[in-house]
């Protein structure tokens, strides 16, 4: 078998699945390729990676996608912001706040909350820097807030907004044996299980055959 190239978008952590892969397929190297959220679908369509861990929604033309888990959405704020007094934040709480809306935003908004700043940062990392400068607040999946962690910033869970769903995607017309292996890993299958048809249930053993000896006729009851 050749090696397996797995793409993943920022914030997604495939370490657990890579460890299981290494245990089960020690002779098949797995190469991790970090890709941007925007380029992830096209990279796997062009077979530059064998599969990719990305965020939905995407254009699914030519692609399979298995949803894996949903991420908590949070609002990133300076540590001295009044909002840090709350355990969680609602959309209404952001109504009067200046909000940053980066061009690589991964949430499926009808319209982001708050008073949007017209000048959109190119990347989430740039928006994080602006939050630290006091320019505005930022809404992201929790994994991206952790990825861009700073000592002068914190975040709070945000309710009533879209959530990011992480999925495994690969080309629709080609499901290789290695992709099958990785699908089994992310779905929690054991090393002995397969992705093919379920093993037919074992048929019940036929009931023990009746003794060939003819049954003794019952004795008639005596009449008194």
GROMACS .gro file of C-alpha atoms in nm:
model
  224
    1UNK     CA    1   0.000   0.000   0.000
    2UNK     CA    2   0.113   0.356  -0.069
    3UNK     CA    3   0.097   0.639   0.185
    4UNK     CA    4  -0.221   0.821   0.284
    5UNK     CA    5  -0.249   1.202   0.261
    6UNK     CA    6  -0.501   1.353   0.501
    7UNK     CA    7  -0.592   1.720   0.478
    8UNK     CA    8  -0.737   1.908   0.774
    9UNK     CA    9  -0.860   2.263   0.826
   10UNK     CA   10  -0.735   2.489   1.110
   11UNK     CA   11  -0.876   2.402   1.452
   12UNK     CA   12  -0.950   2.037   1.369
   13UNK     CA   13  -0.724   1.801   1.564
   14UNK     CA   14  -0.681   1.458   1.398
   15UNK     CA   15  -0.415   1.337   1.646
   16UNK     CA   16  -0.631   1.063   1.804
   17UNK     CA   17  -0.724   0.915   1.466
   18UNK     CA   18  -0.364   0.935   1.343
   19UNK     CA   19  -0.248   0.743   1.651
   20UNK     CA   20  -0.502   0.466   1.585
   21UNK     CA   21  -0.396   0.457   1.218
   22UNK     CA   22  -0.031   0.414   1.321
   23UNK     CA   23  -0.122   0.127   1.553
   24UNK     CA   24  -0.331  -0.054   1.291
   25UNK     CA   25  -0.132   0.023   0.976
   26UNK     CA   26   0.228   0.075   1.092
   27UNK     CA   27   0.368   0.016   0.743
   28UNK     CA   28   0.146   0.275   0.575
   29UNK     CA   29   0.267   0.631   0.642
   30UNK     CA   30  -0.004   0.893   0.704
   31UNK     CA   31   0.092   1.246   0.596
   32UNK     CA   32  -0.100   1.538   0.751
   33UNK     CA   33  -0.157   1.842   0.528
   34UNK     CA   34  -0.305   2.157   0.683
   35UNK     CA   35  -0.531   2.336   0.434
   36UNK     CA   36  -0.752   2.644   0.447
   37UNK     CA   37  -1.128   2.602   0.482
   38UNK     CA   38  -1.181   2.761   0.140
   39UNK     CA   39  -0.945   2.533  -0.052
   40UNK     CA   40  -1.023   2.205   0.128
   41UNK     CA   41  -1.303   2.075  -0.103
   42UNK     CA   42  -1.113   2.146  -0.425
   43UNK     CA   43  -0.792   1.986  -0.297
   44UNK     CA   44  -0.966   1.656  -0.238
   45UNK     CA   45  -1.152   1.683  -0.572
   46UNK     CA   46  -0.816   1.722  -0.747
   47UNK     CA   47  -0.679   1.424  -0.550
   48UNK     CA   48  -0.404   1.636  -0.395
   49UNK     CA   49  -0.512   1.472  -0.069
   50UNK     CA   50  -0.686   1.135  -0.030
   51UNK     CA   51  -0.939   1.270   0.220
   52UNK     CA   52  -0.991   1.588   0.420
   53UNK     CA   53  -1.133   1.687   0.756
   54UNK     CA   54  -1.332   2.005   0.691
   55UNK     CA   55  -1.631   2.204   0.810
   56UNK     CA   56  -1.979   2.186   0.662
   57UNK     CA   57  -2.157   2.322   0.469
   58UNK     CA   58  -1.961   2.274   0.146
   59UNK     CA   59  -2.047   2.226  -0.219
   60UNK     CA   60  -2.087   1.847  -0.220
   61UNK     CA   61  -2.073   1.801  -0.596
   62UNK     CA   62  -1.834   1.510  -0.656
   63UNK     CA   63  -1.772   1.455  -0.286
   64UNK     CA   64  -1.881   1.225  -0.008
   65UNK     CA   65  -1.903   1.376   0.340
   66UNK     CA   66  -1.955   1.201   0.675
   67UNK     CA   67  -2.049   1.442   0.959
   68UNK     CA   68  -1.838   1.362   1.267
   69UNK     CA   69  -1.918   1.614   1.540
   70UNK     CA   70  -2.057   1.963   1.607
   71UNK     CA   71  -1.844   2.240   1.761
   72UNK     CA   72  -1.957   2.494   2.020
   73UNK     CA   73  -1.974   2.851   1.887
   74UNK     CA   74  -1.809   3.116   2.107
   75UNK     CA   75  -1.750   3.490   2.113
   76UNK     CA   76  -1.389   3.602   2.165
   77UNK     CA   77  -1.349   3.908   2.390
   78UNK     CA   78  -1.071   4.091   2.579
   79UNK     CA   79  -1.024   3.957   2.933
   80UNK     CA   80  -1.135   4.289   3.082
   81UNK     CA   81  -1.460   4.303   2.882
   82UNK     CA   82  -1.788   4.322   3.077
   83UNK     CA   83  -1.913   4.017   2.888
   84UNK     CA   84  -1.671   3.793   3.080
   85UNK     CA   85  -1.903   3.820   3.382
   86UNK     CA   86  -2.157   3.596   3.204
   87UNK     CA   87  -2.129   3.218   3.173
   88UNK     CA   88  -2.281   3.231   2.824
   89UNK     CA   89  -2.384   3.502   2.579
   90UNK     CA   90  -2.690   3.544   2.354
   91UNK     CA   91  -2.724   3.716   2.018
   92UNK     CA   92  -2.914   3.998   2.187
   93UNK     CA   93  -2.612   4.061   2.412
   94UNK     CA   94  -2.409   4.140   2.098
   95UNK     CA   95  -2.663   4.377   1.941
   96UNK     CA   96  -2.470   4.695   2.025
   97UNK     CA   97  -2.119   4.549   1.997
   98UNK     CA   98  -1.878   4.616   1.711
   99UNK     CA   99  -1.816   4.278   1.547
  100UNK     CA  100  -1.536   4.153   1.323
  101UNK     CA  101  -1.632   3.932   1.027
  102UNK     CA  102  -1.320   3.778   0.866
  103UNK     CA  103  -1.322   3.671   0.502
  104UNK     CA  104  -1.237   3.312   0.598
  105UNK     CA  105  -1.534   3.285   0.840
  106UNK     CA  106  -1.658   2.924   0.857
  107UNK     CA  107  -2.006   2.970   1.008
  108UNK     CA  108  -2.316   2.954   0.788
  109UNK     CA  109  -2.472   3.292   0.871
  110UNK     CA  110  -2.787   3.451   0.738
  111UNK     CA  111  -2.636   3.760   0.894
  112UNK     CA  112  -2.370   3.776   1.166
  113UNK     CA  113  -2.479   3.942   1.493
  114UNK     CA  114  -2.394   4.288   1.621
  115UNK     CA  115  -2.273   4.599   1.436
  116UNK     CA  116  -2.045   4.463   1.166
  117UNK     CA  117  -1.722   4.649   1.094
  118UNK     CA  118  -1.706   4.717   0.719
  119UNK     CA  119  -1.335   4.642   0.685
  120UNK     CA  120  -1.321   4.262   0.689
  121UNK     CA  121  -0.990   4.103   0.798
  122UNK     CA  122  -0.852   3.848   0.550
  123UNK     CA  123  -0.799   3.575   0.809
  124UNK     CA  124  -0.931   3.471   1.149
  125UNK     CA  125  -0.582   3.516   1.294
  126UNK     CA  126  -0.587   3.881   1.184
  127UNK     CA  127  -0.929   3.928   1.344
  128UNK     CA  128  -0.797   3.785   1.673
  129UNK     CA  129  -0.522   4.051   1.671
  130UNK     CA  130  -0.789   4.320   1.624
  131UNK     CA  131  -0.992   4.185   1.916
  132UNK     CA  132  -0.680   4.218   2.133
  133UNK     CA  133  -0.646   4.581   2.016
  134UNK     CA  134  -1.004   4.653   2.126
  135UNK     CA  135  -1.136   4.701   1.771
  136UNK     CA  136  -1.430   4.463   1.809
  137UNK     CA  137  -1.543   4.114   1.910
  138UNK     CA  138  -1.529   3.793   1.708
  139UNK     CA  139  -1.754   3.485   1.678
  140UNK     CA  140  -1.582   3.156   1.587
  141UNK     CA  141  -1.602   2.781   1.657
  142UNK     CA  142  -1.444   2.703   1.994
  143UNK     CA  143  -1.158   2.509   1.833
  144UNK     CA  144  -1.046   2.823   1.647
  145UNK     CA  145  -1.062   3.027   1.967
  146UNK     CA  146  -0.832   2.769   2.126
  147UNK     CA  147  -0.603   2.760   1.825
  148UNK     CA  148  -0.551   3.138   1.841
  149UNK     CA  149  -0.532   3.153   2.221
  150UNK     CA  150  -0.382   3.466   2.376
  151UNK     CA  151  -0.328   3.554   2.742
  152UNK     CA  152  -0.514   3.884   2.702
  153UNK     CA  153  -0.823   3.724   2.542
  154UNK     CA  154  -1.092   3.481   2.652
  155UNK     CA  155  -1.421   3.351   2.512
  156UNK     CA  156  -1.775   3.268   2.617
  157UNK     CA  157  -2.028   3.020   2.466
  158UNK     CA  158  -2.272   3.193   2.229
  159UNK     CA  159  -2.628   3.061   2.195
  160UNK     CA  160  -2.882   3.099   1.916
  161UNK     CA  161  -2.625   3.103   1.632
  162UNK     CA  162  -2.502   2.856   1.368
  163UNK     CA  163  -2.261   2.584   1.481
  164UNK     CA  164  -1.971   2.437   1.291
  165UNK     CA  165  -2.000   2.071   1.191
  166UNK     CA  166  -1.675   1.885   1.120
  167UNK     CA  167  -1.688   1.615   0.853
  168UNK     CA  168  -1.464   1.372   0.667
  169UNK     CA  169  -1.481   1.418   0.290
  170UNK     CA  170  -1.335   1.224  -0.005
  171UNK     CA  171  -1.401   1.193  -0.383
  172UNK     CA  172  -1.740   1.048  -0.470
  173UNK     CA  173  -1.614   0.830  -0.756
  174UNK     CA  174  -1.319   0.680  -0.567
  175UNK     CA  175  -1.330   0.516  -0.226
  176UNK     CA  176  -0.992   0.348  -0.194
  177UNK     CA  177  -0.902   0.077   0.054
  178UNK     CA  178  -0.705   0.330   0.261
  179UNK     CA  179  -1.002   0.568   0.272
  180UNK     CA  180  -1.213   0.274   0.390
  181UNK     CA  181  -0.965   0.216   0.670
  182UNK     CA  182  -0.979   0.579   0.780
  183UNK     CA  183  -1.359   0.586   0.766
  184UNK     CA  184  -1.360   0.287   1.000
  185UNK     CA  185  -1.126   0.467   1.240
  186UNK     CA  186  -1.325   0.792   1.260
  187UNK     CA  187  -1.647   0.594   1.305
  188UNK     CA  188  -1.498   0.404   1.597
  189UNK     CA  189  -1.491   0.061   1.437
  190UNK     CA  190  -1.262  -0.201   1.585
  191UNK     CA  191  -0.962  -0.334   1.394
  192UNK     CA  192  -1.148  -0.656   1.309
  193UNK     CA  193  -1.462  -0.491   1.173
  194UNK     CA  194  -1.513  -0.408   0.806
  195UNK     CA  195  -1.709  -0.151   0.610
  196UNK     CA  196  -1.863  -0.417   0.390
  197UNK     CA  197  -2.193  -0.596   0.434
  198UNK     CA  198  -2.272  -0.706   0.783
  199UNK     CA  199  -2.181  -1.062   0.870
  200UNK     CA  200  -2.493  -1.274   0.836
  201UNK     CA  201  -2.644  -1.383   1.162
  202UNK     CA  202  -2.562  -1.736   1.263
  203UNK     CA  203  -2.856  -1.961   1.199
  204UNK     CA  204  -3.009  -2.136   1.493
  205UNK     CA  205  -2.918  -2.500   1.525
  206UNK     CA  206  -3.205  -2.730   1.436
  207UNK     CA  207  -3.388  -2.867   1.731
  208UNK     CA  208  -3.263  -3.202   1.851
  209UNK     CA  209  -3.414  -3.477   1.646
  210UNK     CA  210  -3.677  -3.686   1.816
  211UNK     CA  211  -3.562  -4.023   1.938
  212UNK     CA  212  -3.597  -4.287   1.675
  213UNK     CA  213  -3.755  -4.510   1.936
  214UNK     CA  214  -4.134  -4.489   1.909
  215UNK     CA  215  -4.299  -4.327   2.206
  216UNK     CA  216  -4.466  -4.569   2.445
  217UNK     CA  217  -4.845  -4.548   2.433
  218UNK     CA  218  -5.005  -4.416   2.747
  219UNK     CA  219  -5.185  -4.674   2.963
  220UNK     CA  220  -5.560  -4.628   2.969
  221UNK     CA  221  -5.706  -4.528   3.301
  222UNK     CA  222  -5.905  -4.793   3.479
  223UNK     CA  223  -6.268  -4.719   3.534
  224UNK     CA  224  -6.391  -4.759   3.888
   0.00000   0.00000   0.00000
